[in-house]
mmCIF file of C-alpha atoms and ligand atoms in Angstrom:
data_model
loop_
_atom_site.group_PDB
_atom_site.id
_atom_site.type_symbol
_atom_site.label_atom_id
_atom_site.label_comp_id
_atom_site.label_asym_id
_atom_site.label_seq_id
_atom_site.Cartn_x
_atom_site.Cartn_y
_atom_site.Cartn_z
ATOM 1 C CA MET H 1 0.000 0.000 0.000
ATOM 2 C CA LYS H 2 1.201 3.516 -0.826
ATOM 3 C CA VAL H 3 -0.334 6.700 0.599
ATOM 4 C CA GLU H 4 0.152 10.054 -1.089
ATOM 5 C CA ALA H 5 -1.143 13.262 0.524
ATOM 6 C CA LEU H 6 -2.910 15.685 -1.844
ATOM 7 C CA THR H 7 -2.150 18.768 0.259
ATOM 8 C CA PRO H 8 -0.600 19.358 3.693
ATOM 9 C CA VAL H 9 -4.051 19.893 5.245
ATOM 10 C CA ILE H 10 -6.518 17.423 3.745
ATOM 11 C CA GLY H 11 -6.830 14.420 1.466
ATOM 12 C CA ALA H 12 -4.706 11.419 0.516
ATOM 13 C CA THR H 13 -4.780 8.855 -2.265
ATOM 14 C CA VAL H 14 -4.318 5.257 -1.174
ATOM 15 C CA TYR H 15 -2.767 3.026 -3.849
ATOM 16 C CA GLY H 16 -2.357 -0.733 -3.998
ATOM 17 C CA ILE H 17 -5.554 -1.925 -2.330
ATOM 18 C CA GLN H 18 -9.162 -2.628 -3.187
ATOM 19 C CA LEU H 19 -11.489 -0.896 -0.724
ATOM 20 C CA ALA H 20 -13.861 -3.895 -0.946
ATOM 21 C CA ASP H 21 -11.292 -5.905 1.024
ATOM 22 C CA VAL H 22 -12.006 -3.950 4.246
ATOM 23 C CA VAL H 23 -15.171 -6.010 4.575
ATOM 24 C CA HIS H 24 -13.235 -9.214 5.391
ATOM 25 C CA ASP H 25 -9.837 -7.904 6.440
ATOM 26 C CA GLU H 26 -9.926 -6.356 9.920
ATOM 27 C CA THR H 27 -6.307 -5.164 9.783
ATOM 28 C CA LEU H 28 -6.918 -3.408 6.493
ATOM 29 C CA PHE H 29 -10.093 -1.816 7.878
ATOM 30 C CA GLN H 30 -8.217 -0.501 10.922
ATOM 31 C CA THR H 31 -5.422 0.888 8.702
ATOM 32 C CA ILE H 32 -7.887 2.620 6.401
ATOM 33 C CA HIS H 33 -9.822 3.972 9.370
ATOM 34 C CA GLU H 34 -6.650 5.453 10.889
ATOM 35 C CA LEU H 35 -5.656 7.028 7.557
ATOM 36 C CA TRP H 36 -9.182 8.386 7.206
ATOM 37 C CA MET H 37 -9.016 10.034 10.641
ATOM 38 C CA GLN H 38 -5.633 11.522 9.672
ATOM 39 C CA TYR H 39 -6.448 12.777 6.160
ATOM 40 C CA LEU H 40 -10.280 13.243 6.488
ATOM 41 C CA VAL H 41 -10.910 12.210 2.891
ATOM 42 C CA LEU H 42 -9.305 9.227 1.150
ATOM 43 C CA PHE H 43 -9.211 8.520 -2.560
ATOM 44 C CA PHE H 44 -8.817 5.165 -4.312
ATOM 45 C CA ARG H 45 -8.238 4.570 -8.033
ATOM 46 C CA ASP H 46 -9.328 1.664 -10.254
ATOM 47 C CA GLN H 47 -11.777 0.183 -7.791
ATOM 48 C CA VAL H 48 -13.737 -2.918 -8.708
ATOM 49 C CA LEU H 49 -16.878 -2.729 -6.570
ATOM 50 C CA SER H 50 -20.284 -4.297 -7.177
ATOM 51 C CA PRO H 51 -23.326 -2.576 -5.628
ATOM 52 C CA GLU H 52 -23.424 -5.361 -3.006
ATOM 53 C CA GLN H 53 -19.763 -4.804 -2.133
ATOM 54 C CA HIS H 54 -20.330 -1.054 -1.999
ATOM 55 C CA LEU H 55 -23.131 -1.565 0.548
ATOM 56 C CA ALA H 56 -20.976 -3.988 2.523
ATOM 57 C CA VAL H 57 -18.116 -1.454 2.675
ATOM 58 C CA GLY H 58 -20.576 1.157 3.966
ATOM 59 C CA GLU H 59 -21.918 -1.271 6.573
ATOM 60 C CA ARG H 60 -18.364 -1.945 7.732
ATOM 61 C CA PHE H 61 -18.292 1.706 8.867
ATOM 62 C CA GLY H 62 -21.784 1.774 10.398
ATOM 63 C CA ARG H 63 -25.532 1.759 9.773
ATOM 64 C CA LEU H 64 -26.464 2.991 6.304
ATOM 65 C CA HIS H 65 -28.124 6.372 5.847
ATOM 66 C CA ILE H 66 -31.022 6.844 3.444
ATOM 67 C CA HIS H 67 -31.161 10.211 1.685
ATOM 68 C CA PRO H 68 -34.470 12.058 2.228
ATOM 69 C CA ALA H 69 -35.206 12.581 -1.450
ATOM 70 C CA ALA H 70 -32.420 11.708 -3.886
ATOM 71 C CA PRO H 71 -32.924 9.113 -6.627
ATOM 72 C CA TYR H 72 -31.534 5.647 -5.956
ATOM 73 C CA VAL H 73 -30.820 2.399 -7.718
ATOM 74 C CA GLU H 74 -34.134 0.609 -8.045
ATOM 75 C CA GLY H 75 -34.822 -1.646 -5.118
ATOM 76 C CA ASN H 76 -32.164 -0.197 -2.829
ATOM 77 C CA PRO H 77 -32.527 3.314 -1.385
ATOM 78 C CA ALA H 78 -29.053 3.088 0.193
ATOM 79 C CA LEU H 79 -27.504 3.193 -3.289
ATOM 80 C CA MET H 80 -27.926 6.904 -4.025
ATOM 81 C CA LYS H 81 -27.462 8.006 -7.610
ATOM 82 C CA ILE H 82 -25.091 10.887 -8.282
ATOM 83 C CA HIS H 83 -25.795 11.898 -11.847
ATOM 84 C CA ALA H 84 -25.743 14.908 -14.162
ATOM 85 C CA ASP H 85 -25.980 15.031 -17.933
ATOM 86 C CA ARG H 86 -27.240 17.311 -20.718
ATOM 87 C CA HIS H 87 -30.825 17.060 -19.404
ATOM 88 C CA SER H 88 -29.913 18.100 -15.859
ATOM 89 C CA VAL H 89 -30.903 21.425 -14.357
ATOM 90 C CA ARG H 90 -28.375 21.002 -11.516
ATOM 91 C CA ASN H 91 -25.842 18.528 -10.231
ATOM 92 C CA ASN H 92 -25.581 17.140 -6.720
ATOM 93 C CA GLY H 93 -23.699 19.214 -4.217
ATOM 94 C CA ASP H 94 -22.573 22.243 -6.209
ATOM 95 C CA VAL H 95 -22.336 24.407 -3.080
ATOM 96 C CA TRP H 96 -20.191 23.909 0.014
ATOM 97 C CA HIS H 97 -21.940 21.472 2.315
ATOM 98 C CA SER H 98 -21.715 18.532 4.673
ATOM 99 C CA ASP H 99 -24.082 15.756 3.583
ATOM 100 C CA VAL H 100 -27.666 16.106 4.870
ATOM 101 C CA SER H 101 -26.622 18.110 7.935
ATOM 102 C CA ALA H 102 -30.323 18.948 8.366
ATOM 103 C CA ASP H 103 -30.877 15.422 9.721
ATOM 104 C CA GLU H 104 -30.956 15.023 13.518
ATOM 105 C CA GLU H 105 -28.198 12.441 13.113
ATOM 106 C CA PRO H 106 -26.383 13.515 9.954
ATOM 107 C CA PRO H 107 -24.239 11.114 7.948
ATOM 108 C CA MET H 108 -20.734 10.521 9.241
ATOM 109 C CA ALA H 109 -19.265 8.985 6.101
ATOM 110 C CA SER H 110 -19.949 9.104 2.387
ATOM 111 C CA ILE H 111 -18.434 6.652 -0.072
ATOM 112 C CA LEU H 112 -18.803 7.760 -3.679
ATOM 113 C CA ARG H 113 -17.673 5.760 -6.708
ATOM 114 C CA LEU H 114 -17.948 7.313 -10.162
ATOM 115 C CA HIS H 115 -18.330 5.012 -13.151
ATOM 116 C CA THR H 116 -18.723 7.747 -15.779
ATOM 117 C CA VAL H 117 -16.646 10.921 -15.819
ATOM 118 C CA PRO H 118 -16.576 13.880 -18.204
ATOM 119 C CA ARG H 119 -13.534 14.386 -20.415
ATOM 120 C CA GLN H 120 -12.609 17.449 -18.383
ATOM 121 C CA GLY H 121 -13.991 18.949 -15.185
ATOM 122 C CA GLY H 122 -16.323 17.501 -12.566
ATOM 123 C CA ASP H 123 -13.685 17.780 -9.829
ATOM 124 C CA THR H 124 -14.754 17.806 -6.191
ATOM 125 C CA LEU H 125 -13.225 20.071 -3.539
ATOM 126 C CA TRP H 126 -13.057 19.227 0.172
ATOM 127 C CA ALA H 127 -12.305 21.582 3.070
ATOM 128 C CA ASN H 128 -10.848 20.662 6.458
ATOM 129 C CA MET H 129 -13.239 21.996 9.103
ATOM 130 C CA TYR H 130 -10.796 21.451 11.977
ATOM 131 C CA ALA H 131 -8.377 23.769 10.178
ATOM 132 C CA VAL H 132 -11.132 26.309 9.522
ATOM 133 C CA TYR H 133 -12.049 26.298 13.229
ATOM 134 C CA ASP H 134 -8.376 26.523 14.251
ATOM 135 C CA SER H 135 -7.895 29.542 11.962
ATOM 136 C CA PHE H 136 -10.194 31.719 14.108
ATOM 137 C CA SER H 137 -8.933 33.799 17.015
ATOM 138 C CA PRO H 138 -9.377 32.374 20.544
ATOM 139 C CA THR H 139 -12.037 35.058 21.136
ATOM 140 C CA MET H 140 -14.009 34.009 18.058
ATOM 141 C CA GLN H 141 -13.572 30.311 18.897
ATOM 142 C CA GLN H 142 -14.960 30.899 22.362
ATOM 143 C CA HIS H 143 -17.933 32.840 20.984
ATOM 144 C CA LEU H 144 -18.713 30.166 18.356
ATOM 145 C CA SER H 145 -18.449 27.342 20.848
ATOM 146 C CA GLY H 146 -21.544 28.471 22.747
ATOM 147 C CA LEU H 147 -23.756 28.781 19.667
ATOM 148 C CA HIS H 148 -26.279 26.545 17.927
ATOM 149 C CA ALA H 149 -27.652 26.803 14.400
ATOM 150 C CA LEU H 150 -30.729 25.664 12.543
ATOM 151 C CA HIS H 151 -30.100 23.378 9.543
ATOM 152 C CA HIS H 152 -32.988 22.927 7.144
ATOM 153 C CA MET H 153 -33.608 21.772 3.604
ATOM 154 C CA SER H 154 -36.714 21.573 1.496
ATOM 155 C CA TYR H 155 -36.179 18.939 -1.165
ATOM 156 C CA GLU H 156 -39.610 19.623 -2.647
ATOM 157 C CA GLY H 157 -39.165 19.729 -6.404
ATOM 158 C CA PHE H 158 -35.400 19.379 -5.977
ATOM 159 C CA TYR H 159 -34.939 16.026 -7.649
ATOM 160 C CA GLY H 160 -38.035 15.989 -9.852
ATOM 161 C CA THR H 161 -39.469 12.756 -8.582
ATOM 162 C CA HIS H 162 -38.903 11.673 -5.018
ATOM 163 C CA ASP H 163 -40.387 10.028 -2.015
ATOM 164 C CA PRO H 164 -42.442 12.684 -0.208
ATOM 165 C CA GLN H 165 -41.418 11.222 3.175
ATOM 166 C CA ARG H 166 -38.701 13.146 4.974
ATOM 167 C CA GLN H 167 -38.846 15.897 2.363
ATOM 168 C CA THR H 168 -37.925 18.712 4.707
ATOM 169 C CA PRO H 169 -35.420 17.595 7.333
ATOM 170 C CA GLN H 170 -34.600 20.128 10.024
ATOM 171 C CA ALA H 171 -32.339 20.059 13.088
ATOM 172 C CA VAL H 172 -30.509 22.335 15.499
ATOM 173 C CA HIS H 173 -26.803 21.508 15.875
ATOM 174 C CA PRO H 174 -23.863 23.076 17.729
ATOM 175 C CA VAL H 175 -21.897 25.519 15.565
ATOM 176 C CA VAL H 176 -18.709 23.825 16.723
ATOM 177 C CA ARG H 177 -18.842 20.057 17.053
ATOM 178 C CA THR H 178 -16.446 17.740 18.824
ATOM 179 C CA HIS H 179 -15.443 14.837 16.633
ATOM 180 C CA PRO H 180 -16.427 11.644 18.482
ATOM 181 C CA VAL H 181 -13.246 9.779 17.453
ATOM 182 C CA THR H 182 -10.469 12.387 17.295
ATOM 183 C CA GLU H 183 -12.094 14.656 19.930
ATOM 184 C CA ARG H 184 -10.967 17.659 17.887
ATOM 185 C CA GLN H 185 -13.217 20.703 17.409
ATOM 186 C CA ALA H 186 -14.607 21.373 13.925
ATOM 187 C CA LEU H 187 -16.789 24.154 12.548
ATOM 188 C CA PHE H 188 -20.193 22.635 11.721
ATOM 189 C CA VAL H 189 -22.168 25.180 9.720
ATOM 190 C CA ASN H 190 -22.404 24.994 5.943
ATOM 191 C CA TYR H 191 -23.819 27.089 3.117
ATOM 192 C CA GLY H 192 -26.022 24.275 1.797
ATOM 193 C CA PHE H 193 -28.040 23.554 4.928
ATOM 194 C CA THR H 194 -27.416 26.086 7.738
ATOM 195 C CA ARG H 195 -30.110 28.754 7.811
ATOM 196 C CA GLN H 196 -29.911 30.661 11.085
ATOM 197 C CA ILE H 197 -27.860 31.014 14.247
ATOM 198 C CA VAL H 198 -30.236 30.380 17.139
ATOM 199 C CA GLY H 199 -30.930 33.410 19.324
ATOM 200 C CA MET H 200 -29.615 36.021 16.878
ATOM 201 C CA THR H 201 -31.585 38.440 14.735
ATOM 202 C CA PRO H 202 -31.711 37.488 11.027
ATOM 203 C CA SER H 203 -29.197 40.223 10.132
ATOM 204 C CA GLU H 204 -26.769 39.262 12.938
ATOM 205 C CA SER H 205 -27.050 35.629 11.905
ATOM 206 C CA ARG H 206 -26.494 36.441 8.217
ATOM 207 C CA ALA H 207 -23.417 38.514 9.052
ATOM 208 C CA LEU H 208 -21.847 35.816 11.222
ATOM 209 C CA LEU H 209 -22.683 32.962 8.850
ATOM 210 C CA SER H 210 -21.212 34.891 5.951
ATOM 211 C CA VAL H 211 -17.878 35.252 7.845
ATOM 212 C CA LEU H 212 -17.898 31.504 8.515
ATOM 213 C CA PHE H 213 -18.890 30.498 4.967
ATOM 214 C CA GLU H 214 -16.181 32.755 3.479
ATOM 215 C CA GLN H 215 -13.524 31.049 5.604
ATOM 216 C CA VAL H 216 -14.501 27.621 4.220
ATOM 217 C CA LYS H 217 -13.870 28.930 0.681
ATOM 218 C CA LYS H 218 -10.179 29.671 1.352
ATOM 219 C CA PRO H 219 -8.012 27.395 -0.792
ATOM 220 C CA GLU H 220 -5.441 26.792 1.953
ATOM 221 C CA PHE H 221 -7.990 24.633 3.821
ATOM 222 C CA GLN H 222 -8.875 22.550 0.767
ATOM 223 C CA CYS H 223 -7.903 19.803 -1.635
ATOM 224 C CA ARG H 224 -9.265 19.207 -5.121
ATOM 225 C CA PHE H 225 -9.754 15.719 -6.541
ATOM 226 C CA LYS H 226 -9.699 14.888 -10.239
ATOM 227 C CA TRP H 227 -11.937 11.873 -10.780
ATOM 228 C CA GLN H 228 -11.274 9.009 -13.147
ATOM 229 C CA GLN H 229 -13.596 6.174 -14.042
ATOM 230 C CA ASP H 230 -13.827 3.816 -10.997
ATOM 231 C CA SER H 231 -12.325 6.264 -8.514
ATOM 232 C CA ILE H 232 -13.741 6.239 -4.991
ATOM 233 C CA ALA H 233 -13.773 9.035 -2.425
ATOM 234 C CA LEU H 234 -14.419 8.247 1.240
ATOM 235 C CA TRP H 235 -15.046 11.391 3.287
ATOM 236 C CA ASP H 236 -15.863 12.282 6.876
ATOM 237 C CA ASN H 237 -18.862 14.638 7.035
ATOM 238 C CA ARG H 238 -18.163 15.423 10.714
ATOM 239 C CA CYS H 239 -15.001 17.387 9.943
ATOM 240 C CA THR H 240 -15.136 18.211 6.208
ATOM 241 C CA GLN H 241 -17.304 19.989 3.697
ATOM 242 C CA HIS H 242 -17.278 19.432 -0.036
ATOM 243 C CA HIS H 243 -18.286 21.170 -3.236
ATOM 244 C CA ALA H 244 -18.879 19.222 -6.470
ATOM 245 C CA LEU H 245 -18.149 21.414 -9.480
ATOM 246 C CA TRP H 246 -20.599 21.469 -12.379
ATOM 247 C CA ASP H 247 -18.327 22.773 -15.104
ATOM 248 C CA TYR H 248 -18.793 19.880 -17.552
ATOM 249 C CA PHE H 249 -22.299 20.506 -18.935
ATOM 250 C CA PRO H 250 -23.518 18.959 -21.268
ATOM 251 C CA GLU H 251 -21.306 15.938 -20.566
ATOM 252 C CA THR H 252 -22.258 13.092 -18.242
ATOM 253 C CA ARG H 253 -20.874 12.407 -14.777
ATOM 254 C CA SER H 254 -22.393 9.475 -12.946
ATOM 255 C CA GLY H 255 -21.871 7.216 -9.963
ATOM 256 C CA ILE H 256 -23.248 5.744 -6.778
ATOM 257 C CA ARG H 257 -22.917 7.012 -3.224
ATOM 258 C CA VAL H 258 -23.336 4.891 -0.118
ATOM 259 C CA THR H 259 -23.725 6.997 2.998
ATOM 260 C CA VAL H 260 -23.191 5.990 6.616
ATOM 261 C CA GLN H 261 -25.367 7.236 9.467
ATOM 262 C CA GLY H 262 -23.656 9.326 12.150
ATOM 263 C CA ASP H 263 -24.440 10.312 15.728
ATOM 264 C CA ARG H 264 -26.127 13.444 16.945
ATOM 265 C CA PRO H 265 -23.470 16.218 16.839
ATOM 266 C CA PHE H 266 -22.287 17.432 20.249
ATOM 267 C CA PHE H 267 -19.868 20.004 21.617
ATOM 268 C CA ARG H 268 -17.536 19.136 24.475
ATOM 269 C CA SER H 269 -15.320 21.876 25.827
ATOM 270 C CA MET H 270 -11.602 20.907 26.024
HETATM 271 C C1 LIG F 78 -22.156 14.871 -3.086
HETATM 272 O O1 LIG F 78 -22.218 13.762 -2.563
HETATM 273 O O2 LIG F 78 -22.468 15.892 -2.483
HETATM 274 C C2 LIG F 78 -21.633 14.968 -4.491
HETATM 275 C C3 LIG F 78 -20.171 14.754 -4.541
HETATM 276 C C4 LIG F 78 -19.672 14.644 -5.937
HETATM 277 O O3 LIG F 78 -20.454 14.430 -6.850
HETATM 278 O O4 LIG F 78 -18.463 14.728 -6.135
#
């Protein structure tokens, strides 16, 4: 196995293994888990992975999460389709976000494999939310640590056809969350889902959220992954955000995401 960091702050490509093997190989699973905690998002090239294996890899990390509204492979809602082509009016995830943070227990992990990629473009960017939190002054960190924010999404009409159940998830989460494994503090508000800081006026909330959202956009906290056919990305939604670029219209980009349920976010003072 060879591990190559993409940037000093986030992301690494792991060569020489098939991710499917974590299902039966405990040592490999532990190694990948440690690398994942270290790099926050891991990339794998040339991955052979059937839908059943993909689900089994997800289950190795935890209980599977079902998206409130996104299309899925017929017969299995845990196999979420990520797809855009010349008929699309949007792609998935083209703003900075952490997956379905409007759920009471948002996903901890997402495992995306693309089987069709455009000739150019369609990269995904990830940002390290520990580093974003660490970049604020101690005064700002202290202020943020006492705050909560409302996350909400209306998926009505978002995906065309969808299951009307769970269409509008909503939850209040701490603005800074303590990662349950690393116990590090990470900023946990995102442009895609966070609507309002609890207890502030709308204009105060807008002003503060805009400072926080701008910080996530800084390239020094990010990595950018260039997909190939059969690449996999495994990311930690508890301490990263991502942004999937839609710069390849009218070409097709397509794959399957398996998402793993997380715990209710909490803040523990250090
Ligand atoms: C997403 O899961 O938000 C989309 C990621 C991607 O398509 O790269």
